[in-house]
Amino acid sequence: MLRGELPSYHHQQYYFLRSAVLDLDREMDPYKYLNIRFNPDGSLTRNGAARLLPPAPAGEPVDGVNGPARRIVHSNDAPLNDANGTTVRLFVPSGPCVGADGGGRLPLVLYFHGGGYVLFRAASEPFHNTCTALAATIPAVVASVDYRLAPEHRLPAAFEDAADAVRWVRSYAAGCRPLFLMGSHAGASIAFRAALAAVDEGVELRGLILNQPHHGGVKRTAAEESSVDDRVLPLPANDLLWELALPLGADRDHEYCNPETMLAGVDAARLRRLPPCLVLGRMKDPPRDRQRTLVEALQKAGVTVEAKLDGAGYHAMELFKEDRAAEFIAQVTDFVRRHTGAGSDVHAGRSRL
């Protein structure tokens, strides 16, 4: 190999992405919109990344949403997998906290942030603040997973990190905390796969919360066709995120993207072992038709699903609109509290404990 010559893998990756972008809407540069640059070595320069917040082990004051008094929420980073460089940011509320089961056991929410598998970190300001609000309002211990990002680590890397997190949380919760899995946007799809991993490993779950799960497919849905100039997730940018995240050469019908392909590989008996699910969506979210497909499949398999898919506004509005954020925190809080009680069903590869 000549000096300065790239490995063939990165040559393939670079030119594959260049040709893919030529098929996007020529009136929009999705790289410019996302404020990213794909480098010839296979890495990504993220120029518009949200501010990264440090953990606050001494605590930060957080106002509970819709009523709860201000609490101090302590946060710290813990290693998950040293070999992969992954961590978990823990958020723990202080002060008088009574668990929803009436005792002192706060529920544990294992959380996966959004960003199309490509953007953001557990420390990114919007998701750090979401976790502090959840910890203060429910109240709960929240563990936000800082999983590996694409294209440096293409799927299934994030799903593998989710499985690591399930094993980590199993030892952390030690069977004494009500456990919930939760994700937003692409993180919701990660949370779904984490729940399947939990089912397979016999981890007890009280609930699964999927906030605007991000899916796609080669054949456009009506919602996707109308999203070319979407205010938050325009179609060219959405397509580019999938090009960056999927295995090299895969199209959007891959099981990591298309919910129908994914569900075809999961038998109904396995799905039935999932805990009660809360699925949230928004009326102007481009993946909304795919979200309905997922909900219908879960319901058909016998999973208890609370679907609230007609929320107002666009994709991820809870991150930048205060009223939508308050509504979102309230919905999650209500679900967790109702399913934390001692009489709630617990799923761990069996119907009830």
Short mmCIF file of C-alpha atoms in Angstrom, two decimals:
data_model
loop_
_atom_site.label_atom_id
_atom_site.label_comp_id
_atom_site.label_asym_id
_atom_site.label_seq_id
_atom_site.Cartn_x
_atom_site.Cartn_y
_atom_site.Cartn_z
CA MET A 1 0.00 0.00 0.00
CA LEU A 2 1.39 3.44 -0.95
CA ARG A 3 1.89 6.05 1.74
CA GLY A 4 -1.29 8.05 2.15
CA GLU A 5 -3.43 5.41 0.46
CA LEU A 6 -6.62 4.59 2.37
CA PRO A 7 -7.58 1.01 3.23
CA SER A 8 -9.98 -0.40 0.65
CA TYR A 9 -12.82 -0.54 3.21
CA HIS A 10 -12.73 3.23 3.69
CA HIS A 11 -12.44 3.80 -0.07
CA GLN A 12 -15.63 1.76 -0.53
CA GLN A 13 -17.38 3.54 2.33
CA TYR A 14 -16.40 7.01 1.09
CA TYR A 15 -17.49 6.51 -2.51
CA PHE A 16 -20.64 4.61 -1.53
CA LEU A 17 -21.77 7.59 0.52
CA ARG A 18 -20.81 10.10 -2.19
CA SER A 19 -22.91 8.24 -4.77
CA ALA A 20 -25.79 7.83 -2.34
CA VAL A 21 -25.99 11.55 -1.73
CA LEU A 22 -26.36 12.16 -5.49
CA ASP A 23 -29.73 10.43 -5.26
CA LEU A 24 -30.99 12.80 -2.58
CA ASP A 25 -33.02 15.93 -3.20
CA ARG A 26 -30.59 18.18 -5.07
CA GLU A 27 -32.12 21.31 -3.57
CA MET A 28 -30.78 20.32 -0.16
CA ASP A 29 -27.30 19.41 1.01
CA PRO A 30 -28.00 16.98 3.90
CA TYR A 31 -24.41 17.26 5.13
CA LYS A 32 -24.84 21.02 5.42
CA TYR A 33 -28.23 20.63 7.08
CA LEU A 34 -26.84 18.22 9.69
CA ASN A 35 -23.63 20.27 9.92
CA ILE A 36 -21.41 17.22 9.48
CA ARG A 37 -18.56 16.22 7.20
CA PHE A 38 -17.70 12.67 6.16
CA ASN A 39 -13.96 12.12 6.11
CA PRO A 40 -12.04 9.81 3.74
CA ASP A 41 -10.81 7.75 6.72
CA GLY A 42 -14.40 6.72 7.54
CA SER A 43 -14.87 9.12 10.44
CA LEU A 44 -17.33 11.98 10.77
CA THR A 45 -16.71 15.58 11.77
CA ARG A 46 -19.71 16.78 13.77
CA ASN A 47 -19.58 20.58 13.62
CA GLY A 48 -23.02 21.28 15.04
CA ALA A 49 -22.89 18.97 18.03
CA ALA A 50 -24.88 20.01 21.08
CA ARG A 51 -22.93 21.19 24.09
CA LEU A 52 -21.59 18.35 26.23
CA LEU A 53 -22.35 18.77 29.91
CA PRO A 54 -20.07 17.34 32.58
CA PRO A 55 -21.55 15.08 35.23
CA ALA A 56 -22.58 16.79 38.46
CA PRO A 57 -21.57 14.48 41.32
CA ALA A 58 -22.25 17.25 43.84
CA GLY A 59 -25.75 17.60 42.38
CA GLU A 60 -27.70 20.14 40.35
CA PRO A 61 -31.09 21.63 41.27
CA VAL A 62 -33.88 20.41 39.02
CA ASP A 63 -37.52 21.48 39.13
CA GLY A 64 -39.89 18.55 38.85
CA VAL A 65 -42.38 18.80 35.99
CA ASN A 66 -46.05 19.48 36.74
CA GLY A 67 -45.87 19.73 40.49
CA PRO A 68 -43.00 17.92 42.22
CA ALA A 69 -40.79 20.18 44.28
CA ARG A 70 -37.24 20.99 43.28
CA ARG A 71 -34.82 18.13 43.85
CA ILE A 72 -31.07 17.83 43.73
CA VAL A 73 -30.05 15.33 41.05
CA HIS A 74 -26.55 13.86 41.27
CA SER A 75 -24.90 12.49 38.14
CA ASN A 76 -21.76 10.54 37.48
CA ASP A 77 -20.24 8.48 34.68
CA ALA A 78 -19.53 4.77 35.13
CA PRO A 79 -17.67 2.44 32.74
CA LEU A 80 -19.73 0.00 30.70
CA ASN A 81 -17.30 -1.72 28.35
CA ASP A 82 -13.70 -0.51 28.55
CA ALA A 83 -12.74 -2.23 25.30
CA ASN A 84 -15.40 -0.29 23.39
CA GLY A 85 -15.01 2.94 25.35
CA THR A 86 -18.67 2.96 26.39
CA THR A 87 -20.03 4.44 29.60
CA VAL A 88 -23.26 4.99 31.49
CA ARG A 89 -24.25 8.31 33.00
CA LEU A 90 -26.18 7.75 36.24
CA PHE A 91 -28.71 10.30 37.53
CA VAL A 92 -29.80 9.87 41.16
CA PRO A 93 -32.27 12.21 42.88
CA SER A 94 -31.69 13.17 46.51
CA GLY A 95 -34.08 14.39 49.15
CA PRO A 96 -37.24 12.64 50.35
CA CYS A 97 -38.05 10.13 47.61
CA VAL A 98 -40.72 7.51 47.98
CA GLY A 99 -40.81 4.83 45.32
CA ALA A 100 -44.01 4.29 43.38
CA ASP A 101 -44.32 0.93 45.11
CA GLY A 102 -44.81 2.82 48.38
CA GLY A 103 -41.38 1.88 49.70
CA GLY A 104 -37.93 3.31 49.31
CA ARG A 105 -37.03 1.49 46.10
CA LEU A 106 -36.80 4.00 43.29
CA PRO A 107 -37.35 2.52 39.84
CA LEU A 108 -34.39 2.30 37.49
CA VAL A 109 -34.82 3.61 33.93
CA LEU A 110 -32.20 2.45 31.43
CA TYR A 111 -32.23 5.18 28.78
CA PHE A 112 -30.93 5.43 25.20
CA HIS A 113 -30.65 8.88 23.60
CA GLY A 114 -31.60 9.78 20.04
CA GLY A 115 -29.63 11.18 17.11
CA GLY A 116 -30.11 8.80 14.18
CA TYR A 117 -27.31 6.54 15.53
CA VAL A 118 -24.92 9.24 14.31
CA LEU A 119 -25.34 12.33 16.48
CA PHE A 120 -25.37 13.25 20.19
CA ARG A 121 -24.01 11.63 23.33
CA ALA A 122 -25.38 10.80 26.76
CA ALA A 123 -23.71 14.05 27.88
CA SER A 124 -25.36 16.16 25.14
CA GLU A 125 -27.29 18.96 26.78
CA PRO A 126 -30.82 18.08 25.51
CA PHE A 127 -30.57 14.45 26.63
CA HIS A 128 -28.71 15.17 29.87
CA ASN A 129 -31.51 17.60 30.77
CA THR A 130 -34.20 15.07 29.81
CA CYS A 131 -32.65 12.56 32.19
CA THR A 132 -32.39 15.03 35.07
CA ALA A 133 -36.06 15.94 34.57
CA LEU A 134 -37.09 12.27 34.58
CA ALA A 135 -34.99 11.52 37.66
CA ALA A 136 -36.48 14.47 39.56
CA THR A 137 -40.11 14.04 38.48
CA ILE A 138 -40.80 10.30 38.60
CA PRO A 139 -38.58 10.12 40.85
CA ALA A 140 -36.19 7.44 39.54
CA VAL A 141 -32.60 6.48 39.03
CA VAL A 142 -31.86 7.03 35.34
CA ALA A 143 -28.94 5.32 33.58
CA SER A 144 -28.21 6.91 30.19
CA VAL A 145 -26.04 4.78 27.91
CA ASP A 146 -23.26 6.48 25.94
CA TYR A 147 -23.23 3.96 23.10
CA ARG A 148 -20.94 3.96 20.07
CA LEU A 149 -21.93 6.13 17.11
CA ALA A 150 -21.92 5.52 13.36
CA PRO A 151 -20.28 5.73 10.89
CA GLU A 152 -17.19 5.08 12.98
CA HIS A 153 -19.09 2.15 14.48
CA ARG A 154 -21.91 1.10 12.20
CA LEU A 155 -24.88 -0.93 13.34
CA PRO A 156 -25.11 -3.35 15.08
CA ALA A 157 -22.51 -1.66 17.36
CA ALA A 158 -25.16 0.35 19.23
CA PHE A 159 -27.29 -2.78 19.68
CA GLU A 160 -24.30 -4.66 21.06
CA ASP A 161 -23.71 -1.82 23.51
CA ALA A 162 -27.36 -2.06 24.53
CA ALA A 163 -26.90 -5.75 25.31
CA ASP A 164 -23.86 -4.81 27.43
CA ALA A 165 -26.05 -2.28 29.25
CA VAL A 166 -28.68 -4.92 29.97
CA ARG A 167 -26.05 -7.14 31.55
CA TRP A 168 -24.66 -4.18 33.50
CA VAL A 169 -28.06 -3.10 34.77
CA ARG A 170 -28.88 -6.65 35.81
CA SER A 171 -26.02 -6.56 38.31
CA TYR A 172 -26.73 -2.96 39.32
CA ALA A 173 -30.44 -3.51 39.98
CA ALA A 174 -29.75 -6.93 41.50
CA GLY A 175 -33.44 -7.78 41.25
CA CYS A 176 -34.40 -5.23 43.90
CA ARG A 177 -35.37 -2.24 41.73
CA PRO A 178 -38.30 -2.07 39.31
CA LEU A 179 -36.58 -1.84 35.91
CA PHE A 180 -37.73 0.03 32.80
CA LEU A 181 -36.09 0.37 29.40
CA MET A 182 -36.58 3.60 27.48
CA GLY A 183 -35.32 5.30 24.35
CA SER A 184 -36.04 8.35 22.25
CA HIS A 185 -36.00 8.39 18.43
CA ALA A 186 -33.18 6.08 17.25
CA GLY A 187 -32.67 5.33 20.94
CA ALA A 188 -36.18 3.86 21.03
CA SER A 189 -35.17 1.30 18.43
CA ILE A 190 -32.09 0.52 20.52
CA ALA A 191 -34.30 0.16 23.61
CA PHE A 192 -36.54 -2.29 21.75
CA ARG A 193 -33.58 -4.52 20.94
CA ALA A 194 -32.32 -4.14 24.51
CA ALA A 195 -35.71 -5.39 25.71
CA LEU A 196 -35.40 -8.47 23.52
CA ALA A 197 -31.93 -9.06 24.96
CA ALA A 198 -33.39 -8.71 28.47
CA VAL A 199 -36.10 -11.24 27.66
CA ASP A 200 -33.49 -13.67 26.41
CA GLU A 201 -31.34 -13.26 29.53
CA GLY A 202 -34.22 -13.45 32.01
CA VAL A 203 -33.93 -9.83 33.20
CA GLU A 204 -37.08 -8.67 34.94
CA LEU A 205 -38.75 -5.69 33.24
CA ARG A 206 -41.70 -3.63 34.38
CA GLY A 207 -42.07 -1.63 31.19
CA LEU A 208 -40.68 -0.52 27.83
CA ILE A 209 -41.00 3.11 26.71
CA LEU A 210 -40.51 3.88 23.01
CA ASN A 211 -40.58 7.60 22.24
CA GLN A 212 -40.94 8.19 18.49
CA PRO A 213 -39.02 5.10 17.36
CA HIS A 214 -36.99 5.78 14.23
CA HIS A 215 -37.47 3.31 11.37
CA GLY A 216 -37.41 3.40 7.59
CA GLY A 217 -37.70 1.35 4.42
CA VAL A 218 -36.90 1.47 0.72
CA LYS A 219 -40.51 2.00 -0.34
CA ARG A 220 -41.65 5.37 0.96
CA THR A 221 -44.65 5.64 3.23
CA ALA A 222 -47.07 8.52 2.77
CA ALA A 223 -45.56 10.30 5.76
CA GLU A 224 -42.04 9.93 4.37
CA GLU A 225 -43.06 11.14 0.92
CA SER A 226 -44.47 14.31 2.45
CA SER A 227 -41.35 14.97 4.56
CA VAL A 228 -38.95 16.21 1.86
CA ASP A 229 -38.89 19.66 3.47
CA ASP A 230 -39.81 18.61 7.00
CA ARG A 231 -38.87 21.26 9.58
CA VAL A 232 -36.86 18.87 11.76
CA LEU A 233 -36.16 15.62 9.88
CA PRO A 234 -36.27 16.36 6.13
CA LEU A 235 -36.13 13.32 3.89
CA PRO A 236 -32.63 13.88 2.43
CA ALA A 237 -31.16 14.22 5.93
CA ASN A 238 -33.09 11.19 7.13
CA ASP A 239 -31.79 9.13 4.21
CA LEU A 240 -28.24 10.25 4.90
CA LEU A 241 -28.47 9.23 8.56
CA TRP A 242 -29.45 5.73 7.45
CA GLU A 243 -26.61 5.64 4.89
CA LEU A 244 -24.17 6.48 7.66
CA ALA A 245 -25.64 4.07 10.22
CA LEU A 246 -26.41 0.87 8.28
CA PRO A 247 -23.79 -1.75 7.40
CA LEU A 248 -21.89 -0.76 4.28
CA GLY A 249 -23.90 -1.74 1.21
CA ALA A 250 -27.16 -2.36 3.09
CA ASP A 251 -30.34 -0.61 2.01
CA ARG A 252 -33.22 0.64 4.14
CA ASP A 253 -35.02 -2.70 4.02
CA HIS A 254 -32.32 -4.13 6.28
CA GLU A 255 -33.59 -5.47 9.61
CA TYR A 256 -31.80 -2.64 11.44
CA CYS A 257 -34.01 -0.12 9.65
CA ASN A 258 -37.27 -1.62 8.36
CA PRO A 259 -39.57 -2.73 11.24
CA GLU A 260 -41.29 -5.33 9.07
CA THR A 261 -37.98 -7.00 8.25
CA MET A 262 -36.92 -6.82 11.88
CA LEU A 263 -40.17 -8.29 13.19
CA ALA A 264 -40.07 -11.09 10.63
CA GLY A 265 -37.02 -12.39 12.46
CA VAL A 266 -38.64 -12.33 15.91
CA ASP A 267 -41.18 -15.04 16.65
CA ALA A 268 -44.45 -14.12 18.32
CA ALA A 269 -43.67 -16.16 21.44
CA ARG A 270 -40.58 -14.05 22.03
CA LEU A 271 -42.50 -10.82 21.50
CA ARG A 272 -45.18 -11.92 23.97
CA ARG A 273 -42.57 -12.01 26.71
CA LEU A 274 -42.02 -8.26 26.40
CA PRO A 275 -43.36 -6.10 29.25
CA PRO A 276 -46.13 -3.52 28.86
CA CYS A 277 -45.08 -0.91 26.30
CA LEU A 278 -45.73 2.81 26.02
CA VAL A 279 -45.24 4.04 22.43
CA LEU A 280 -45.29 7.79 21.84
CA GLY A 281 -45.48 9.52 18.46
CA ARG A 282 -46.16 12.88 16.84
CA MET A 283 -48.57 13.71 14.03
CA LYS A 284 -45.85 15.32 11.89
CA ASP A 285 -43.05 12.86 12.61
CA PRO A 286 -41.80 11.33 9.30
CA PRO A 287 -41.47 7.74 10.73
CA ARG A 288 -45.03 7.79 12.12
CA ASP A 289 -46.39 5.20 9.65
CA ARG A 290 -43.58 2.80 10.63
CA GLN A 291 -44.42 3.38 14.29
CA ARG A 292 -47.99 2.25 13.67
CA THR A 293 -46.66 -0.88 11.96
CA LEU A 294 -44.60 -1.67 15.07
CA VAL A 295 -47.54 -1.06 17.42
CA GLU A 296 -49.87 -3.26 15.38
CA ALA A 297 -47.34 -6.10 15.32
CA LEU A 298 -46.83 -5.92 19.08
CA GLN A 299 -50.56 -5.89 19.73
CA LYS A 300 -51.08 -8.82 17.37
CA ALA A 301 -48.43 -10.77 19.30
CA GLY A 302 -50.31 -10.16 22.55
CA VAL A 303 -48.10 -7.43 24.05
CA THR A 304 -49.87 -4.86 26.20
CA VAL A 305 -49.35 -1.60 24.33
CA GLU A 306 -50.37 1.94 25.22
CA ALA A 307 -50.04 3.82 21.95
CA LYS A 308 -50.20 7.62 21.92
CA LEU A 309 -49.16 8.38 18.38
CA ASP A 310 -51.06 11.60 17.77
CA GLY A 311 -48.95 13.99 19.80
CA ALA A 312 -48.78 17.53 18.51
CA GLY A 313 -45.89 18.78 16.44
CA TYR A 314 -42.76 17.52 14.76
CA HIS A 315 -40.01 15.01 15.44
CA ALA A 316 -38.23 15.44 18.80
CA MET A 317 -40.21 18.55 19.75
CA GLU A 318 -39.91 17.65 23.43
CA LEU A 319 -36.24 18.62 23.21
CA PHE A 320 -36.86 22.24 22.27
CA LYS A 321 -40.45 23.13 23.20
CA GLU A 322 -41.16 23.57 26.91
CA ASP A 323 -44.84 22.59 26.75
CA ARG A 324 -44.09 19.45 24.74
CA ALA A 325 -41.30 18.56 27.15
CA ALA A 326 -43.66 18.87 30.12
CA GLU A 327 -46.24 16.69 28.37
CA PHE A 328 -43.60 14.07 27.52
CA ILE A 329 -42.19 13.92 31.08
CA ALA A 330 -45.73 13.65 32.46
CA GLN A 331 -46.59 10.74 30.13
CA VAL A 332 -43.47 8.80 31.06
CA THR A 333 -43.90 9.56 34.77
CA ASP A 334 -47.48 8.29 34.74
CA PHE A 335 -46.51 5.06 32.96
CA VAL A 336 -43.56 4.33 35.26
CA ARG A 337 -45.55 5.02 38.42
CA ARG A 338 -48.44 2.81 37.34
CA HIS A 339 -46.15 -0.09 36.48
CA THR A 340 -43.83 0.19 39.47
CA GLY A 341 -46.39 -0.86 42.09
CA ALA A 342 -46.01 -4.20 43.82
CA GLY A 343 -49.04 -5.55 41.97
CA SER A 344 -47.65 -4.85 38.52
CA ASP A 345 -46.76 -7.68 36.18
CA VAL A 346 -43.06 -8.31 35.72
CA HIS A 347 -41.82 -9.89 32.51
CA ALA A 348 -38.61 -11.85 32.34
CA GLY A 349 -39.29 -14.66 29.93
CA ARG A 350 -42.38 -15.60 31.94
CA SER A 351 -45.77 -14.00 32.28
CA ARG A 352 -45.77 -13.07 35.95
CA LEU A 353 -43.56 -13.36 39.03
#
